[in-house]
């Protein structure tokens, strides 16, 4: 029982994260769009990104919720979390100026804390990929 | 398992390639040759006198003979230190939580002790605090605004939103008499952001554009003294705006559209010199790309002459947040510390 719960944990954590992240971005759409406008990497594409990121996060939440699509959800989670991690690393190391942070609870973190947070969730997504087991038909 | 490893590796490669393209594209505009050179007379780097770690990024907010004041990203918190930088102290301002929410990302603080003025750009007000007594008042401004500078104990010059096709203009507000003087004397396009400075020596204001190399100089009666530019070649604004009407309102809303490029970022005035932190690499420079230093261009305040340039160090993983020059020293604030450098002055 405990082992089963442990195996479900990556999906649960990632579902909570992406549900929260997508809804907070949509609820604070203007702030999120403003922050994307401020970013040296996304300023030219902020209109598309402001909608597509929460949309992809919601799709990912749906994929993670159902066992049949969960592995795809883990792959997408890994892709997104790794992308966000590399983005923050690039902001810290290759940007001429650092824009403000994101909204919601995550806004309490600075960029370095955010980087660590993203690395942890990238590892959780990887754990999900490599521990996920399809149910076999009896 | 092999399939999963392959997909993870493929995803990793795709993400890294995507981010490489994004970062490369964003830097390309800065790294190419721009057709101008800088003069560097000082061989040696600035000598670090003192470095003090800080919990939050600090932004220079004012100084007097005994203290230097800073604001943080949190409008509640004002930080100050003595001029010897022996201790850092914090003052907490009582700000209503509703007001505080509206200040996020849109305020700056100016301190002329014992008065602290919070420029609340999006709530059309200046919040004035007496740091000795704790008393505070809210001073309404004619509309939302994007820059403000104090020119006397009672008077401020604001760059405010006009609500008409001119988008933004300057006005002068006396916070005690409430006298407001608007102007249409300055016809410069003020729709993009910049830094507004006041030079007490010649009682004139300097508006340094962020996205092009224009510098407007005008007196406190809004008479244009000179329209000048920095040494780079960016005469046209490196930002495009979409303007559209807000739903249910006649206000014109300007939103950035497409990519943009910061030209002149931070600025400071000191003893007849205008110091501008430019983000544009000159053709005789290679150092900007590794971000270990950032360049400061120095001009005479009547803008008839570019004098020379020097570098302020930018330590690894840090960004320059603000700088000011005083008593042959340069104070620079970074992401998590502030640093005091010896400033030998200019070569001439």
XYZ file of N, CA, C and O in Angstrom, chain B residues 112 147-152 155-159 169-173 183 186 188 190 194-209 214-228 267-269 274 300-303:
240
model
N 14.388 62.449 1.293
C 15.102 63.659 1.674
C 14.781 63.817 3.159
O 13.766 64.390 3.528
N 7.235 58.730 -13.979
C 8.492 59.232 -13.402
C 8.173 60.390 -12.472
O 7.176 61.094 -12.678
N 9.031 60.596 -11.500
C 8.884 61.760 -10.623
C 10.246 62.130 -10.074
O 11.105 61.269 -9.868
N 10.440 63.429 -9.869
C 11.677 63.875 -9.257
C 11.373 65.090 -8.391
O 10.535 65.921 -8.736
N 12.035 65.146 -7.238
C 11.806 66.256 -6.317
C 12.754 67.390 -6.685
O 13.973 67.186 -6.773
N 12.199 68.588 -6.882
C 13.074 69.714 -7.255
C 13.219 70.725 -6.117
O 14.069 71.594 -6.181
N 12.353 70.636 -5.101
C 12.509 71.455 -3.890
C 11.768 70.733 -2.765
O 11.181 69.672 -2.992
N 8.129 70.786 -4.111
C 7.729 70.665 -5.518
C 8.343 69.447 -6.211
O 9.513 69.132 -6.006
N 7.509 68.825 -7.016
C 7.925 67.651 -7.775
C 7.610 67.869 -9.254
O 6.613 68.520 -9.582
N 8.427 67.294 -10.088
C 8.087 67.239 -11.510
C 7.745 65.790 -11.837
O 8.476 64.867 -11.454
N 6.600 65.606 -12.469
C 6.114 64.269 -12.789
C 5.994 64.107 -14.295
O 5.661 65.051 -15.006
N 6.234 62.897 -14.770
C 5.898 62.555 -16.157
C 4.597 61.773 -16.065
O 4.585 60.634 -15.581
N 3.265 63.569 -20.611
C 3.898 64.881 -20.613
C 4.390 65.175 -19.196
O 4.187 64.366 -18.290
N 5.004 66.322 -19.019
C 5.495 66.677 -17.689
C 4.556 67.663 -17.007
O 3.867 68.452 -17.672
N 4.516 67.604 -15.695
C 3.790 68.619 -14.932
C 4.570 68.896 -13.654
O 5.437 68.108 -13.256
N 4.250 70.015 -13.037
C 4.918 70.400 -11.784
C 3.864 70.484 -10.695
O 2.845 71.150 -10.879
N 4.115 69.800 -9.590
C 3.118 69.729 -8.521
C 3.724 70.223 -7.213
O 4.752 69.721 -6.766
N 2.329 71.292 -18.856
C 3.012 71.957 -19.964
C 2.773 71.238 -21.277
O 2.595 70.019 -21.301
N 7.113 70.989 -24.188
C 8.033 69.951 -24.660
C 7.272 69.015 -25.590
O 6.297 68.392 -25.195
N 8.626 66.479 -27.273
C 9.306 65.191 -27.448
C 8.354 64.014 -27.189
O 7.478 64.104 -26.340
N 7.262 61.066 -25.425
C 7.592 60.569 -24.089
C 6.868 59.260 -23.776
O 6.713 58.884 -22.623
N 11.970 55.975 -19.287
C 13.269 56.631 -19.161
C 13.546 56.960 -17.713
O 12.796 56.564 -16.812
N 14.624 57.680 -17.487
C 14.992 58.097 -16.133
C 14.917 59.614 -16.061
O 15.453 60.303 -16.934
N 14.245 60.117 -15.031
C 14.118 61.561 -14.837
C 15.026 61.979 -13.687
O 14.927 61.448 -12.579
N 15.921 62.907 -13.967
C 16.883 63.366 -12.960
C 16.762 64.877 -12.801
O 16.316 65.566 -13.719
N 17.200 65.374 -11.650
C 17.200 66.818 -11.428
C 18.598 67.260 -11.032
O 19.226 66.670 -10.145
N 19.085 68.290 -11.701
C 20.412 68.820 -11.420
C 20.265 70.141 -10.663
O 19.855 71.147 -11.234
N 20.592 70.113 -9.377
C 20.432 71.328 -8.557
C 21.381 72.436 -9.013
O 21.066 73.620 -8.885
N 22.520 72.061 -9.535
C 23.529 73.064 -9.928
C 23.004 74.037 -10.975
O 23.260 75.228 -10.908
N 22.292 73.517 -11.952
C 21.760 74.432 -12.974
C 20.229 74.416 -13.016
O 19.633 74.860 -13.989
N 19.620 73.889 -11.952
C 18.155 73.850 -11.815
C 17.481 73.350 -13.094
O 16.552 73.964 -13.612
N 17.957 72.209 -13.570
C 17.335 71.671 -14.780
C 17.095 70.166 -14.653
O 17.733 69.475 -13.837
N 16.142 69.700 -15.438
C 15.775 68.288 -15.418
C 16.369 67.587 -16.629
O 16.485 68.182 -17.706
N 16.714 66.331 -16.444
C 17.256 65.508 -17.522
C 16.352 64.303 -17.669
O 16.125 63.579 -16.697
N 15.860 64.084 -18.875
C 15.092 62.861 -19.120
C 15.904 61.986 -20.074
O 16.060 62.302 -21.258
N 16.436 60.895 -19.532
C 17.274 59.979 -20.316
C 16.391 58.830 -20.790
O 15.911 58.028 -19.975
N 16.152 58.758 -22.092
C 15.299 57.700 -22.638
C 15.965 56.328 -22.470
O 17.178 56.210 -22.643
N 18.117 59.499 -26.926
C 17.768 60.902 -26.684
C 17.883 61.263 -25.202
O 17.542 60.465 -24.334
N 18.306 62.476 -24.963
C 18.332 63.025 -23.607
C 17.731 64.427 -23.696
O 18.272 65.292 -24.402
N 16.607 64.624 -23.054
C 15.956 65.935 -23.087
C 16.347 66.699 -21.832
O 16.274 66.161 -20.718
N 16.767 67.929 -22.012
C 17.131 68.766 -20.861
C 16.212 69.982 -20.860
O 16.070 70.661 -21.890
N 15.577 70.240 -19.743
C 14.655 71.379 -19.664
C 14.694 71.984 -18.269
O 15.071 71.324 -17.299
N 14.323 73.264 -18.204
C 14.348 73.915 -16.892
C 13.027 73.657 -16.161
O 12.133 72.995 -16.687
N 12.909 74.203 -14.961
C 11.733 73.891 -14.152
C 10.474 74.627 -14.629
O 9.395 74.415 -14.100
N 10.653 75.502 -15.621
C 9.480 76.108 -16.262
C 9.167 75.376 -17.569
O 8.388 75.862 -18.388
N 9.805 74.237 -17.759
C 9.597 73.351 -18.916
C 10.085 73.955 -20.228
O 9.608 73.582 -21.298
N 11.001 74.911 -20.144
C 11.596 75.422 -21.382
C 12.739 74.487 -21.764
O 13.600 74.180 -20.924
N 12.732 74.054 -23.008
C 13.773 73.134 -23.464
C 15.121 73.840 -23.479
O 15.255 74.936 -24.017
N 16.104 73.234 -22.835
C 17.448 73.808 -22.835
C 18.267 73.184 -23.966
O 18.966 73.855 -24.696
N 18.133 71.907 -24.100
C 18.881 71.210 -25.142
C 18.260 69.831 -25.370
O 17.791 69.201 -24.425
N 18.262 69.396 -26.603
C 17.871 68.027 -26.900
C 19.130 67.330 -27.379
O 19.670 67.676 -28.427
N 19.616 66.406 -26.585
C 20.907 65.814 -26.900
C 20.776 64.303 -27.053
O 19.662 63.761 -27.045
N 21.047 55.989 -14.560
C 21.744 57.269 -14.731
C 21.923 57.955 -13.383
O 21.159 57.721 -12.445
N 22.920 58.837 -13.316
C 23.134 59.627 -12.103
C 23.798 60.949 -12.489
O 24.552 61.006 -13.478
N 23.488 61.988 -11.735
C 24.112 63.297 -11.934
C 25.001 63.583 -10.739
O 24.606 63.367 -9.596
N 27.095 63.906 -16.092
C 25.977 62.968 -16.212
C 26.566 61.582 -16.474
O 27.347 61.401 -17.415
N 29.431 65.844 -19.924
C 29.273 67.091 -19.175
C 27.773 67.363 -19.087
O 27.017 66.971 -19.982
N 27.333 68.018 -18.028
C 25.887 68.163 -17.853
C 25.242 69.103 -18.872
O 24.028 69.071 -19.047
N 26.033 69.929 -19.531
C 25.383 70.714 -20.585
C 25.346 69.934 -21.907
O 24.932 70.456 -22.932
N 25.792 68.689 -21.823
C 25.683 67.735 -22.927
C 26.366 68.207 -24.208
O 25.980 67.813 -25.303
